Tab-separated table of C-alpha atoms in Angstrom:
chain	number	residue	atom	x	y	z
A	1	MET	CA	85.682	104.163	37.134
A	2	ILE	CA	83.075	104.308	39.890
A	3	LEU	CA	83.240	101.882	42.729
A	4	TYR	CA	79.962	101.340	44.553
A	5	THR	CA	81.175	99.877	47.763
A	6	MET	CA	81.074	100.320	51.506
A	7	VAL	CA	84.689	99.230	51.781
A	8	PRO	CA	86.769	102.247	52.808
A	9	GLN	CA	88.843	103.922	50.162
A	10	GLU	CA	92.057	103.337	52.075
A	11	LEU	CA	91.440	99.623	51.962
A	12	ILE	CA	90.953	99.534	48.190
A	13	PHE	CA	93.718	101.926	47.239
A	14	GLN	CA	96.237	100.922	49.820
A	15	PRO	CA	99.153	103.323	50.102
A	16	ASP	CA	102.659	102.113	49.552
A	17	MET	CA	104.104	100.854	52.812
A	18	SER	CA	107.207	102.982	52.313
A	19	GLU	CA	104.999	106.044	52.845
A	20	PHE	CA	104.506	104.979	56.448
A	21	ASP	CA	108.212	104.321	57.028
A	22	LYS	CA	109.225	107.912	56.323
A	23	LEU	CA	107.323	109.306	59.291
A	24	MET	CA	108.508	108.580	62.793
A	25	GLU	CA	107.461	109.550	66.280
A	26	VAL	CA	110.385	110.716	68.343
A	27	THR	CA	111.101	112.549	71.575
A	28	TYR	CA	113.377	115.550	71.301
A	29	ASP	CA	114.286	117.239	74.606
A	30	GLY	CA	111.313	115.468	76.108
A	31	VAL	CA	108.912	116.848	73.497
A	32	PRO	CA	107.078	114.261	71.398
A	33	LEU	CA	107.340	115.095	67.703
A	34	LEU	CA	106.307	113.559	64.419
A	35	VAL	CA	109.260	113.764	62.051
A	36	GLU	CA	110.045	112.839	58.470
A	37	MET	CA	113.399	111.155	58.091
A	38	GLY	CA	115.684	112.952	55.686
A	39	GLU	CA	119.216	112.473	54.435
A	40	LYS	CA	122.257	111.984	56.643
A	41	ASN	CA	120.950	111.689	60.185
A	42	SER	CA	118.657	114.656	59.814
A	43	CYS	CA	114.907	114.822	60.027
A	44	ARG	CA	112.251	117.440	59.502
A	45	ILE	CA	109.569	118.199	62.074
A	46	ILE	CA	106.078	117.566	60.704
A	47	ARG	CA	103.954	117.953	63.804
A	48	VAL	CA	104.300	118.583	67.516
A	49	LEU	CA	102.399	115.929	69.447
A	50	SER	CA	102.763	117.479	72.893
A	51	SER	CA	99.803	118.609	74.976
A	52	ASP	CA	101.818	121.437	76.547
A	53	PRO	CA	100.918	124.691	74.754
A	54	ALA	CA	104.346	126.142	75.640
A	55	HIS	CA	106.020	123.641	73.330
A	56	TYR	CA	104.135	125.085	70.375
A	57	LEU	CA	105.569	128.533	71.075
A	58	ASP	CA	109.183	127.373	71.206
A	59	PRO	CA	110.876	128.121	67.868
A	60	LYS	CA	113.032	125.007	68.369
A	61	TYR	CA	110.062	122.774	67.674
A	62	LEU	CA	108.515	124.671	64.766
A	63	PRO	CA	107.242	122.328	62.052
A	64	GLY	CA	109.645	122.411	59.128
A	65	ASN	CA	112.728	122.682	61.309
A	66	ILE	CA	115.533	120.250	60.585
A	67	ILE	CA	116.887	118.422	63.605
A	68	MET	CA	119.745	115.941	63.845
A	69	THR	CA	118.842	112.389	64.773
A	70	SER	CA	121.824	112.244	67.136
A	71	HIS	CA	119.975	114.590	69.494
A	72	LEU	CA	116.938	112.366	69.653
A	73	SER	CA	116.181	110.050	72.493
B	1	MET	CA	155.406	77.733	81.714
B	2	GLU	CA	154.283	79.387	78.517
B	3	HIS	CA	150.778	78.247	79.177
B	4	VAL	CA	150.753	79.729	82.626
B	5	ARG	CA	152.052	83.029	81.344
B	6	ASN	CA	149.367	83.177	78.724
B	7	ASN	CA	146.808	82.604	81.372
B	8	TYR	CA	148.271	85.363	83.471
B	9	LYS	CA	148.111	87.700	80.497
B	10	ALA	CA	144.529	86.835	79.846
B	11	ALA	CA	143.639	87.533	83.442
B	12	GLU	CA	145.396	90.889	83.227
B	13	GLU	CA	143.465	91.803	80.108
B	14	GLY	CA	140.274	90.836	81.829
B	15	GLU	CA	141.043	93.207	84.650
B	16	GLU	CA	141.766	95.998	82.210
B	17	GLN	CA	138.479	95.431	80.479
B	18	GLU	CA	136.649	95.577	83.761
B	19	GLU	CA	138.346	98.847	84.562
B	20	ARG	CA	137.275	100.240	81.214
B	21	LYS	CA	133.740	99.136	81.838
B	22	GLU	CA	133.774	100.991	85.123
B	23	ASP	CA	135.279	104.028	83.436
B	24	LYS	CA	132.604	104.332	80.806
B	25	PRO	CA	129.576	105.307	82.893
B	26	SER	CA	131.581	107.667	85.067
B	27	SER	CA	132.917	109.566	82.048
B	28	LEU	CA	129.370	109.823	80.716
B	29	ILE	CA	128.146	111.220	84.013
B	30	GLU	CA	131.035	113.675	83.924
B	31	LYS	CA	130.020	114.837	80.484
B	32	ILE	CA	126.439	115.303	81.573
B	33	GLN	CA	127.521	117.280	84.631
B	34	GLN	CA	129.915	119.412	82.635
B	35	LEU	CA	127.602	120.248	79.800
B	36	GLY	CA	124.463	120.151	81.840
B	37	GLN	CA	122.625	118.642	78.910
B	38	THR	CA	120.284	115.738	79.215
B	39	ASN	CA	117.074	114.866	77.509
B	40	VAL	CA	115.130	114.737	80.740
B	41	PRO	CA	111.974	116.858	80.460
B	42	GLN	CA	112.066	119.762	82.873
B	43	LEU	CA	109.052	119.706	85.110
B	44	SER	CA	109.435	123.289	86.266
B	45	GLN	CA	108.569	124.534	82.794
B	46	ASP	CA	105.267	122.727	82.707
B	47	SER	CA	102.239	124.814	81.880
B	48	ARG	CA	99.346	124.904	84.297
B	49	ILE	CA	96.846	124.268	81.547
B	50	HIS	CA	97.433	121.693	78.875
B	51	CYS	CA	95.728	121.570	75.541
B	52	LEU	CA	94.584	118.537	73.610
B	53	THR	CA	93.771	118.938	69.941
B	54	ILE	CA	91.398	116.479	68.325
B	55	ILE	CA	91.856	117.193	64.645
B	56	GLY	CA	91.205	115.532	61.323
B	57	GLN	CA	89.995	111.993	61.418
B	58	ILE	CA	89.942	109.924	64.561
B	59	GLU	CA	92.018	106.955	63.605
B	60	GLY	CA	90.963	103.519	64.692
B	61	HIS	CA	92.506	100.178	63.959
B	62	LEU	CA	93.334	101.033	60.372
B	63	GLN	CA	96.261	103.337	59.816
B	64	LEU	CA	95.364	106.057	57.345
B	65	PRO	CA	97.767	107.226	54.626
B	66	PRO	CA	100.284	109.814	55.890
B	67	GLN	CA	98.713	112.713	53.969
B	68	ASN	CA	95.587	112.445	56.147
B	69	LYS	CA	95.480	114.506	59.286
B	70	THR	CA	94.564	112.174	62.069
B	71	THR	CA	94.159	111.936	65.791
B	72	LYS	CA	95.576	108.647	66.939
B	73	TYR	CA	94.402	107.169	70.209
B	74	GLU	CA	97.866	105.823	70.918
B	75	HIS	CA	98.990	109.463	71.049
B	76	VAL	CA	96.050	110.905	72.913
B	77	ILE	CA	95.512	108.286	75.611
B	78	PRO	CA	99.085	108.375	77.021
B	79	GLN	CA	98.829	112.171	77.021
B	80	ILE	CA	95.618	112.000	79.061
B	81	VAL	CA	97.306	109.580	81.477
B	82	ALA	CA	100.285	111.940	81.800
B	83	ILE	CA	97.979	114.908	82.385
B	84	GLU	CA	96.123	113.017	85.109
B	85	GLN	CA	99.376	112.035	86.830
B	86	ASN	CA	101.272	115.320	86.620
B	87	PRO	CA	100.412	117.353	89.727
B	88	LYS	CA	101.551	120.586	88.051
B	89	ILE	CA	98.824	120.379	85.422
B	90	GLU	CA	95.627	121.823	86.804
B	91	GLY	CA	93.303	121.883	83.840
B	92	LEU	CA	92.812	120.626	80.313
B	93	LEU	CA	91.472	122.413	77.275
B	94	ILE	CA	90.211	120.218	74.454
B	95	ILE	CA	90.032	121.742	71.000
B	96	LEU	CA	87.981	119.907	68.413
B	97	ASN	CA	87.975	120.242	64.688
B	98	THR	CA	87.213	116.753	63.552
B	99	VAL	CA	85.156	114.975	60.950
B	100	GLY	CA	84.731	111.974	63.199
B	101	GLY	CA	86.105	108.543	62.575
B	102	ASP	CA	86.408	105.290	64.434
B	103	VAL	CA	83.595	104.779	66.953
B	104	GLU	CA	85.606	102.701	69.402
B	105	ALA	CA	88.627	104.994	69.354
B	106	GLY	CA	86.409	108.065	69.715
B	107	LEU	CA	84.489	106.581	72.625
B	108	ALA	CA	87.754	105.517	74.260
B	109	ILE	CA	89.052	109.088	74.155
B	110	ALA	CA	85.691	110.434	75.355
B	111	GLU	CA	85.587	108.029	78.298
B	112	MET	CA	89.149	108.900	79.279
B	113	LEU	CA	88.359	112.616	79.208
B	114	ALA	CA	85.120	112.172	81.149
B	115	SER	CA	86.902	110.275	83.921
B	116	LEU	CA	89.751	112.768	84.248
B	117	SER	CA	89.809	114.168	87.797
B	118	LYS	CA	91.032	117.587	86.647
B	119	PRO	CA	88.736	120.286	85.228
B	120	THR	CA	88.217	120.020	81.476
B	121	VAL	CA	86.707	122.451	78.988
B	122	SER	CA	86.141	121.688	75.326
B	123	ILE	CA	85.682	124.016	72.359
B	124	VAL	CA	84.297	122.934	69.020
B	125	LEU	CA	85.842	125.034	66.268
B	126	GLY	CA	84.911	124.455	62.679
B	127	GLY	CA	83.402	121.040	63.119
B	128	GLY	CA	82.902	118.370	65.704
B	129	HIS	CA	81.099	115.804	63.650
B	130	SER	CA	79.804	112.296	64.362
B	131	ILE	CA	82.106	110.695	66.952
B	132	GLY	CA	83.418	114.170	67.765
B	133	VAL	CA	80.067	114.773	69.520
B	134	PRO	CA	80.753	112.408	72.467
B	135	ILE	CA	84.275	113.848	72.781
B	136	ALA	CA	82.894	117.405	72.901
B	137	VAL	CA	80.349	116.583	75.598
B	138	SER	CA	82.819	114.531	77.660
B	139	ALA	CA	84.364	117.708	79.088
B	140	ASP	CA	83.047	119.308	82.287
B	141	TYR	CA	81.947	122.326	80.265
B	142	ALA	CA	81.584	122.502	76.501
B	143	PHE	CA	81.801	125.500	74.197
B	144	ILE	CA	81.002	125.794	70.519
B	145	ALA	CA	82.089	128.581	68.191
B	146	GLU	CA	79.175	130.428	66.626
B	147	THR	CA	80.002	129.136	63.162
B	148	ALA	CA	81.020	125.645	64.186
B	149	THR	CA	78.866	122.690	63.239
B	150	MET	CA	78.203	119.239	64.566
B	151	THR	CA	76.716	116.464	62.497
B	152	ILE	CA	74.637	113.979	64.410
B	153	HIS	CA	73.910	110.833	62.466
B	154	PRO	CA	73.495	107.108	63.041
B	155	ILE	CA	76.730	105.161	63.083
B	156	ARG	CA	77.647	103.646	59.778
B	157	LEU	CA	79.183	100.480	58.616
B	158	ASN	CA	82.466	101.617	57.248
B	159	GLY	CA	84.822	98.903	58.278
B	160	LEU	CA	85.116	95.192	58.300
B	161	VAL	CA	82.080	93.449	59.715
B	162	ILE	CA	81.125	89.992	58.549
B	163	GLY	CA	77.999	90.144	56.407
B	164	VAL	CA	75.573	88.043	58.419
B	165	PRO	CA	72.284	89.169	60.027
B	166	GLN	CA	74.009	89.976	63.344
B	167	PRO	CA	75.524	93.276	62.173
B	168	PHE	CA	72.191	95.071	62.531
B	169	GLU	CA	71.924	94.242	66.221
B	170	TYR	CA	75.624	94.851	66.635
B	171	LEU	CA	75.319	98.295	65.086
B	172	ASP	CA	72.252	99.041	67.167
B	173	LYS	CA	74.166	98.184	70.338
B	174	MET	CA	77.108	100.285	69.253
B	175	GLN	CA	74.786	103.195	68.548
B	176	GLU	CA	73.217	102.762	71.958
B	177	ARG	CA	76.649	103.248	73.519
B	178	VAL	CA	77.089	106.585	71.723
B	179	ILE	CA	73.560	107.746	72.666
B	180	LYS	CA	74.026	106.714	76.317
B	181	PHE	CA	77.336	108.520	76.563
B	182	VAL	CA	76.081	111.740	74.986
B	183	THR	CA	72.869	111.898	77.026
B	184	LYS	CA	74.766	111.126	80.242
B	185	HIS	CA	77.347	113.849	79.716
B	186	SER	CA	75.144	116.606	78.306
B	187	LYS	CA	71.714	118.096	78.939
B	188	ILE	CA	70.150	116.743	75.745
B	189	PRO	CA	67.272	114.283	76.362
B	190	GLU	CA	67.623	110.872	74.751
B	191	GLU	CA	64.469	111.338	72.648
B	192	LYS	CA	65.720	114.622	71.240
B	193	PHE	CA	69.136	113.217	70.398
B	194	LYS	CA	67.586	110.229	68.660
B	195	GLU	CA	65.199	112.515	66.803
B	196	LEU	CA	68.131	114.577	65.501
B	197	MET	CA	70.003	111.426	64.654
B	198	PHE	CA	67.239	109.963	62.497
B	199	GLU	CA	65.970	113.219	61.001
B	200	LYS	CA	65.297	113.123	57.262
B	201	GLY	CA	65.787	115.891	54.756
B	202	ASN	CA	68.590	117.764	56.488
B	203	LEU	CA	71.579	115.994	55.061
B	204	THR	CA	72.018	115.213	51.405
B	205	ARG	CA	71.209	111.564	50.805
B	206	ASP	CA	71.612	110.697	54.449
B	207	ILE	CA	69.713	110.775	57.692
B	208	GLY	CA	70.811	112.952	60.562
B	209	THR	CA	71.077	116.626	61.465
B	210	ASN	CA	73.730	119.244	61.159
B	211	VAL	CA	73.527	121.557	64.164
B	212	ILE	CA	75.260	124.926	64.060
B	213	GLY	CA	76.557	126.975	67.025
B	214	HIS	CA	73.477	128.275	68.853
B	215	GLU	CA	71.342	125.273	67.854
B	216	ALA	CA	73.695	122.904	69.674
B	217	VAL	CA	73.272	125.017	72.816
B	218	GLU	CA	69.471	125.161	72.391
B	219	TYR	CA	69.245	121.378	72.233
B	220	GLY	CA	71.345	121.125	75.387
B	221	LEU	CA	74.147	119.300	73.654
B	222	ILE	CA	76.710	122.027	74.341
B	223	ASP	CA	76.740	124.385	77.339
B	224	GLU	CA	77.594	127.714	75.734
B	225	VAL	CA	78.497	129.517	72.530
B	226	GLY	CA	81.970	130.993	72.762
B	227	GLY	CA	85.584	130.936	71.768
B	228	ILE	CA	88.979	130.671	73.400
B	229	GLY	CA	88.504	133.656	75.712
B	230	GLU	CA	85.328	132.321	77.298
B	231	ALA	CA	86.755	128.813	77.430
B	232	MET	CA	89.903	129.878	79.278
B	233	LYS	CA	87.873	131.983	81.697
B	234	LYS	CA	85.609	129.047	82.454
B	235	LEU	CA	88.561	126.684	82.831
B	236	ASN	CA	90.250	129.020	85.307
B	237	GLU	CA	86.973	129.238	87.254
B	238	LEU	CA	86.706	125.447	87.353
B	239	ILE	CA	90.338	125.157	88.477
B	240	GLU	CA	89.664	127.569	91.338
B	241	MET	CA	86.555	125.626	92.345
B	242	ASN	CA	88.509	122.383	92.216
B	243	LYS	CA	91.259	123.856	94.415
B	244	GLN	CA	88.780	125.062	97.013
B	245	LYS	CA	87.088	121.682	97.042
B	246	ASN	CA	90.416	119.900	97.566
B	247	GLU	CA	91.429	122.278	100.344
B	248	GLY	CA	88.112	121.601	102.031
B	249	PHE	CA	88.849	117.886	102.067
B	250	ILE	CA	92.180	118.365	103.818
B	251	GLN	CA	90.636	120.429	106.600
């Protein structure tokens, strides 16, 4: 199927809304992070959103790390 | 008599509850003091130079699916505000590797960066296409990696605009905003930028030009070819100049 249209792809094939719910922006120790909610109060870091380069060097905030939601503010 | 007693009891309970309420915050403060753990960001650890990464697509009013890498203006703009306000931050490095995206969001970020009072240096790595161009030139000094490219092309209709004759003029006006911004913040003359924008035969089935590293510098769009080393050196120079200027004002 070829669609000849100027309508953006995202608008035609809209993603499931639940896809958006998984990701959350949180602050952990004052560092803004993008996390994916997991099971039992835990979440996995997807991306560091901070502008401070030092935060990217801290192993605590490495993408892929599991953090507990109870520590989030 | 019974009634009165009940009342008395109720009043007593009320007092107890009040006491508990008073207890709660104090015990929390105690805990914080004992453990020394709060979520307050520590200012002393702030870096002197902050770094802003403009990656993937610049997201506008439409939220893209989570698998897309995007730069969201609701993330970037508060960061720019925080950088402007924090006295410990002396300079900002902007790293671009973007395919472009929403015109309004891109221009908003570019305008914010251009009006920042602190020294800014941008580096284009990989690509700084379409709306990435105004963001790249918005910095005080712009670098481009030798292999990095920038696509200059007319703005396209890629969203929701009502299909009546007005869109042409509307698009033309929008394009004018991009051209004005780029020519104001870089050394490229308006005629040259427009020429590159409407060039035929460079892009497959599209009009525009793809400029690579040195070409961008030749046209005056970008100040210098270089990478992170040159960019940091320049940023430190600008910070020093800014400091001297500020000291001069005080005296």
